[in-house]
PDB file of C-alpha atoms in Angstrom:
ATOM      1  CA  UNK Q   1      14.292 -23.809 -11.835  1.00  0.00           C
ATOM      2  CA  UNK Q   2      11.510 -20.126 -12.037  1.00  0.00           C
ATOM      3  CA  UNK Q   3      12.714 -16.996 -12.099  1.00  0.00           C
ATOM      4  CA  UNK Q   4      10.528 -14.174  -9.736  1.00  0.00           C
ATOM      5  CA  UNK Q   5       9.528 -11.507 -10.539  1.00  0.00           C
ATOM      6  CA  UNK Q   6       9.055  -9.062  -8.524  1.00  0.00           C
ATOM      7  CA  UNK Q   7       5.919  -6.530  -8.758  1.00  0.00           C
ATOM      8  CA  UNK Q   8       5.551  -3.188  -6.741  1.00  0.00           C
ATOM      9  CA  UNK Q   9       2.782  -1.769  -4.722  1.00  0.00           C
ATOM     10  CA  UNK Q  10       2.546   0.397  -1.821  1.00  0.00           C
ATOM     11  CA  UNK Q  11       0.181   1.243   1.147  1.00  0.00           C
ATOM     12  CA  UNK Q  12      -1.656   5.051  -0.412  1.00  0.00           C
ATOM     13  CA  UNK Q  13      -0.094   6.738   3.107  1.00  0.00           C
ATOM     14  CA  UNK Q  14       3.745   4.820   2.112  1.00  0.00           C
ATOM     15  CA  UNK Q  15       3.525   7.261  -1.032  1.00  0.00           C
ATOM     16  CA  UNK Q  16       2.802  10.184   0.657  1.00  0.00           C
ATOM     17  CA  UNK Q  17       6.084   9.080   3.146  1.00  0.00           C
ATOM     18  CA  UNK Q  18       7.647   8.847   0.252  1.00  0.00           C
ATOM     19  CA  UNK Q  19       5.985  12.687  -0.548  1.00  0.00           C
ATOM     20  CA  UNK Q  20       7.654  14.505   2.146  1.00  0.00           C
ATOM     21  CA  UNK Q  21      10.789  12.541   2.484  1.00  0.00           C
ATOM     22  CA  UNK Q  22      13.696  15.660   1.195  1.00  0.00           C
ATOM     23  CA  UNK Q  23      14.386  14.274  -2.509  1.00  0.00           C
ATOM     24  CA  UNK Q  24      17.833  13.305  -2.164  1.00  0.00           C
ATOM     25  CA  UNK Q  25      16.754  11.092   0.404  1.00  0.00           C
ATOM     26  CA  UNK Q  26      12.780   9.768  -1.546  1.00  0.00           C
ATOM     27  CA  UNK Q  27      15.231   8.943  -4.254  1.00  0.00           C
ATOM     28  CA  UNK Q  28      17.717   6.765  -2.750  1.00  0.00           C
ATOM     29  CA  UNK Q  29      14.851   4.741  -1.089  1.00  0.00           C
ATOM     30  CA  UNK Q  30      13.279   4.329  -4.541  1.00  0.00           C
ATOM     31  CA  UNK Q  31      16.534   3.304  -5.756  1.00  0.00           C
ATOM     32  CA  UNK Q  32      16.997   1.195  -2.930  1.00  0.00           C
ATOM     33  CA  UNK Q  33      13.726  -0.912  -3.627  1.00  0.00           C
ATOM     34  CA  UNK Q  34      14.681  -0.984  -7.645  1.00  0.00           C
ATOM     35  CA  UNK Q  35      17.035  -2.969  -5.705  1.00  0.00           C
ATOM     36  CA  UNK Q  36      15.617  -5.043  -4.332  1.00  0.00           C
ATOM     37  CA  UNK Q  37      13.569  -6.161  -7.490  1.00  0.00           C
ATOM     38  CA  UNK Q  38      15.934  -7.078  -9.672  1.00  0.00           C
ATOM     39  CA  UNK Q  39      18.385  -8.515  -7.193  1.00  0.00           C
ATOM     40  CA  UNK Q  40      18.502 -11.056  -4.088  1.00  0.00           C
ATOM     41  CA  UNK Q  41      19.426  -8.189  -1.892  1.00  0.00           C
ATOM     42  CA  UNK Q  42      17.090  -7.876   0.452  1.00  0.00           C
ATOM     43  CA  UNK Q  43      16.893  -5.698   3.762  1.00  0.00           C
ATOM     44  CA  UNK Q  44      17.147  -6.949   7.544  1.00  0.00           C
ATOM     45  CA  UNK Q  45      13.703  -8.541   8.576  1.00  0.00           C
ATOM     46  CA  UNK Q  46      11.264  -6.743  11.748  1.00  0.00           C
ATOM     47  CA  UNK Q  47      10.500  -9.956  13.244  1.00  0.00           C
ATOM     48  CA  UNK Q  48      12.104  -9.463  16.614  1.00  0.00           C
ATOM     49  CA  UNK Q  49      10.862  -5.819  16.187  1.00  0.00           C
ATOM     50  CA  UNK Q  50       8.557  -4.492  19.571  1.00  0.00           C
ATOM     51  CA  UNK Q  51       5.808  -3.738  17.410  1.00  0.00           C
ATOM     52  CA  UNK Q  52       4.290  -7.957  16.359  1.00  0.00           C
ATOM     53  CA  UNK Q  53       2.346  -7.147  13.878  1.00  0.00           C
ATOM     54  CA  UNK Q  54       5.774  -6.714  12.107  1.00  0.00           C
ATOM     55  CA  UNK Q  55       6.990 -10.123  11.822  1.00  0.00           C
ATOM     56  CA  UNK Q  56       8.269 -11.151   8.338  1.00  0.00           C
ATOM     57  CA  UNK Q  57       7.788  -7.433   7.188  1.00  0.00           C
ATOM     58  CA  UNK Q  58      11.678  -5.979   5.810  1.00  0.00           C
ATOM     59  CA  UNK Q  59      13.615  -3.105   6.554  1.00  0.00           C
ATOM     60  CA  UNK Q  60      15.718  -0.630   4.002  1.00  0.00           C
ATOM     61  CA  UNK Q  61      18.132   1.526   5.332  1.00  0.00           C
ATOM     62  CA  UNK Q  62      18.401   4.905   3.480  1.00  0.00           C
ATOM     63  CA  UNK Q  63      20.054   7.715   3.684  1.00  0.00           C
ATOM     64  CA  UNK Q  64      24.172   8.929   3.648  1.00  0.00           C
ATOM     65  CA  UNK Q  65      23.789   8.044   7.790  1.00  0.00           C
ATOM     66  CA  UNK Q  66      21.210   6.051   6.792  1.00  0.00           C
ATOM     67  CA  UNK Q  67      18.762   7.019   9.302  1.00  0.00           C
ATOM     68  CA  UNK Q  68      15.879   6.876   7.597  1.00  0.00           C
ATOM     69  CA  UNK Q  69      13.540   3.459   6.193  1.00  0.00           C
ATOM     70  CA  UNK Q  70      11.656   1.960   4.204  1.00  0.00           C
ATOM     71  CA  UNK Q  71       9.315  -1.238   6.258  1.00  0.00           C
ATOM     72  CA  UNK Q  72       8.641  -3.270   3.227  1.00  0.00           C
ATOM     73  CA  UNK Q  73       6.650  -6.834   2.658  1.00  0.00           C
ATOM     74  CA  UNK Q  74       7.209  -9.325   0.118  1.00  0.00           C
ATOM     75  CA  UNK Q  75       3.593 -11.202  -0.892  1.00  0.00           C
ATOM     76  CA  UNK Q  76       3.755 -13.813  -3.049  1.00  0.00           C
ATOM     77  CA  UNK Q  77       1.091 -14.101  -5.662  1.00  0.00           C
ATOM     78  CA  UNK Q  78      -0.533 -17.741  -6.187  1.00  0.00           C
ATOM     79  CA  UNK Q  79       0.634 -19.725  -8.433  1.00  0.00           C
ATOM     80  CA  UNK Q  80       0.193 -18.746 -11.761  1.00  0.00           C
ATOM     81  CA  UNK Q  81       0.854 -17.722 -15.517  1.00  0.00           C
ATOM     82  CA  UNK Q  82       3.708 -15.439 -14.020  1.00  0.00           C
ATOM     83  CA  UNK Q  83       4.895 -17.015 -11.154  1.00  0.00           C
ATOM     84  CA  UNK Q  84       6.403 -13.469  -9.102  1.00  0.00           C
ATOM     85  CA  UNK Q  85       6.324 -11.162  -5.572  1.00  0.00           C
ATOM     86  CA  UNK Q  86       4.946  -7.976  -4.801  1.00  0.00           C
ATOM     87  CA  UNK Q  87       7.397  -5.746  -2.456  1.00  0.00           C
ATOM     88  CA  UNK Q  88       4.160  -4.340  -1.308  1.00  0.00           C
ATOM     89  CA  UNK Q  89       6.023  -0.493   0.903  1.00  0.00           C
ATOM     90  CA  UNK Q  90       4.262  -0.199   4.730  1.00  0.00           C
ATOM     91  CA  UNK Q  91       5.727   2.771   5.140  1.00  0.00           C
ATOM     92  CA  UNK Q  92       8.938   5.229   4.972  1.00  0.00           C
ATOM     93  CA  UNK Q  93      10.524   7.936   6.917  1.00  0.00           C
ATOM     94  CA  UNK Q  94      12.962   9.356   9.405  1.00  0.00           C
ATOM     95  CA  UNK Q  95      14.543   6.398  11.962  1.00  0.00           C
ATOM     96  CA  UNK Q  96      14.836   8.395  14.732  1.00  0.00           C
ATOM     97  CA  UNK Q  97      11.592   8.193  16.656  1.00  0.00           C
ATOM     98  CA  UNK Q  98      10.661   5.241  15.410  1.00  0.00           C
ATOM     99  CA  UNK Q  99       7.722   6.482  14.274  1.00  0.00           C
ATOM    100  CA  UNK Q 100       8.242   4.771  11.069  1.00  0.00           C
ATOM    101  CA  UNK Q 101       8.609   1.475  12.034  1.00  0.00           C
ATOM    102  CA  UNK Q 102       4.410   2.375  14.993  1.00  0.00           C
ATOM    103  CA  UNK Q 103       3.027   3.986  11.506  1.00  0.00           C
ATOM    104  CA  UNK Q 104       3.362   0.548   9.400  1.00  0.00           C
ATOM    105  CA  UNK Q 105       2.225  -1.581  12.649  1.00  0.00           C
ATOM    106  CA  UNK Q 106      -0.823   0.910  12.783  1.00  0.00           C
ATOM    107  CA  UNK Q 107      -0.695   0.583   8.994  1.00  0.00           C
ATOM    108  CA  UNK Q 108      -0.642  -3.541   9.283  1.00  0.00           C
ATOM    109  CA  UNK Q 109      -3.886  -3.702  11.876  1.00  0.00           C
ATOM    110  CA  UNK Q 110      -5.935  -1.738   9.478  1.00  0.00           C
ATOM    111  CA  UNK Q 111      -7.420  -2.759   6.836  1.00  0.00           C
ATOM    112  CA  UNK Q 112     -10.447  -1.952   5.431  1.00  0.00           C
ATOM    113  CA  UNK Q 113     -12.841  -5.504   5.456  1.00  0.00           C
ATOM    114  CA  UNK Q 114     -11.864  -5.725   9.120  1.00  0.00           C
ATOM    115  CA  UNK Q 115      -8.535  -6.729  11.342  1.00  0.00           C
ATOM    116  CA  UNK Q 116      -6.370  -8.939   9.589  1.00  0.00           C
ATOM    117  CA  UNK Q 117      -3.438  -8.192  10.172  1.00  0.00           C
ATOM    118  CA  UNK Q 118      -1.589  -9.977   7.414  1.00  0.00           C
ATOM    119  CA  UNK Q 119       0.332  -8.893   4.826  1.00  0.00           C
ATOM    120  CA  UNK Q 120      -3.471 -10.290   2.685  1.00  0.00           C
ATOM    121  CA  UNK Q 121      -4.560  -6.771   4.755  1.00  0.00           C
ATOM    122  CA  UNK Q 122      -1.760  -4.215   3.162  1.00  0.00           C
ATOM    123  CA  UNK Q 123      -2.105  -5.066  -0.246  1.00  0.00           C
ATOM    124  CA  UNK Q 124      -5.723  -5.580   0.250  1.00  0.00           C
ATOM    125  CA  UNK Q 125      -4.542  -1.291   0.852  1.00  0.00           C
ATOM    126  CA  UNK Q 126      -2.383  -1.245  -1.795  1.00  0.00           C
ATOM    127  CA  UNK Q 127      -3.566   1.362  -4.245  1.00  0.00           C
ATOM    128  CA  UNK Q 128      -2.290  -0.647  -7.046  1.00  0.00           C
ATOM    129  CA  UNK Q 129      -3.671  -3.531  -6.379  1.00  0.00           C
ATOM    130  CA  UNK Q 130      -6.378  -4.164  -8.679  1.00  0.00           C
ATOM    131  CA  UNK Q 131      -9.682  -5.057  -7.593  1.00  0.00           C
ATOM    132  CA  UNK Q 132     -10.362  -8.308  -4.797  1.00  0.00           C
ATOM    133  CA  UNK Q 133     -10.789 -11.314  -6.593  1.00  0.00           C
ATOM    134  CA  UNK Q 134     -13.985 -12.614  -6.326  1.00  0.00           C
ATOM    135  CA  UNK Q 135     -15.093 -16.825  -5.282  1.00  0.00           C
ATOM    136  CA  UNK Q 136     -17.576 -17.379  -7.898  1.00  0.00           C
ATOM    137  CA  UNK Q 137     -20.106 -18.851  -6.397  1.00  0.00           C
ATOM    138  CA  UNK Q 138     -21.423 -22.450  -7.603  1.00  0.00           C
ATOM    139  CA  UNK Q 139     -24.467 -22.746  -8.999  1.00  0.00           C
ATOM    140  CA  UNK Q 140     -25.672 -26.204  -8.117  1.00  0.00           C
ATOM    141  CA  UNK Q 141     -28.405 -26.838  -9.988  1.00  0.00           C
ATOM    142  CA  UNK Q 142     -31.955 -27.861  -9.943  1.00  0.00           C
ATOM    143  CA  UNK Q 143     -31.871 -31.535  -8.836  1.00  0.00           C
ATOM    144  CA  UNK Q 144     -34.246 -33.413 -11.257  1.00  0.00           C
ATOM    145  CA  UNK Q 145     -37.703 -34.713  -9.962  1.00  0.00           C
ATOM    146  CA  UNK Q 146     -36.971 -38.367  -9.683  1.00  0.00           C
ATOM    147  CA  UNK Q 147     -38.876 -40.747 -12.389  1.00  0.00           C
ATOM    148  CA  UNK Q 148     -41.789 -41.517 -11.907  1.00  0.00           C
ATOM    149  CA  UNK Q 149     -42.094 -45.807 -11.953  1.00  0.00           C
ATOM    150  CA  UNK Q 150     -43.790 -47.333 -14.745  1.00  0.00           C
ATOM    151  CA  UNK Q 151     -46.870 -48.502 -14.457  1.00  0.00           C
ATOM    152  CA  UNK Q 152     -47.587 -52.130 -13.348  1.00  0.00           C
ATOM    153  CA  UNK Q 153     -49.793 -53.175 -16.234  1.00  0.00           C
TER     154      UNK Q 153
END
């Protein structure tokens, strides 16, 4: 059995969301994210949310009254020497007016490369993600000229 290692990413807007939170709420939110990364605890899925873009996302309840939310996605990475998944924070904020979910849905709809509404779109926009992998183009050697038939004698 292999151990899954969790990486952390966040959209730039999600970092700004966290910065706007009260210090104690932000500390709780980051502690919960850390718990998700080091344990098998996961937030509830948002598959039945009004915003269909949130399918596959999860949420964390934050604060003493659980009135703050962190919306994140879990993204498996391609197999490699280090099998791991990334937790990508999409949005964070108060739950009261549902704006945290609206912000998460809008961010998942947006992608610099087009209109990709998948978790990969979020990762592509993450401030912590490395450059997008490029697919090397295979160079096809020019066909060698066919050998000429030997002259008949």
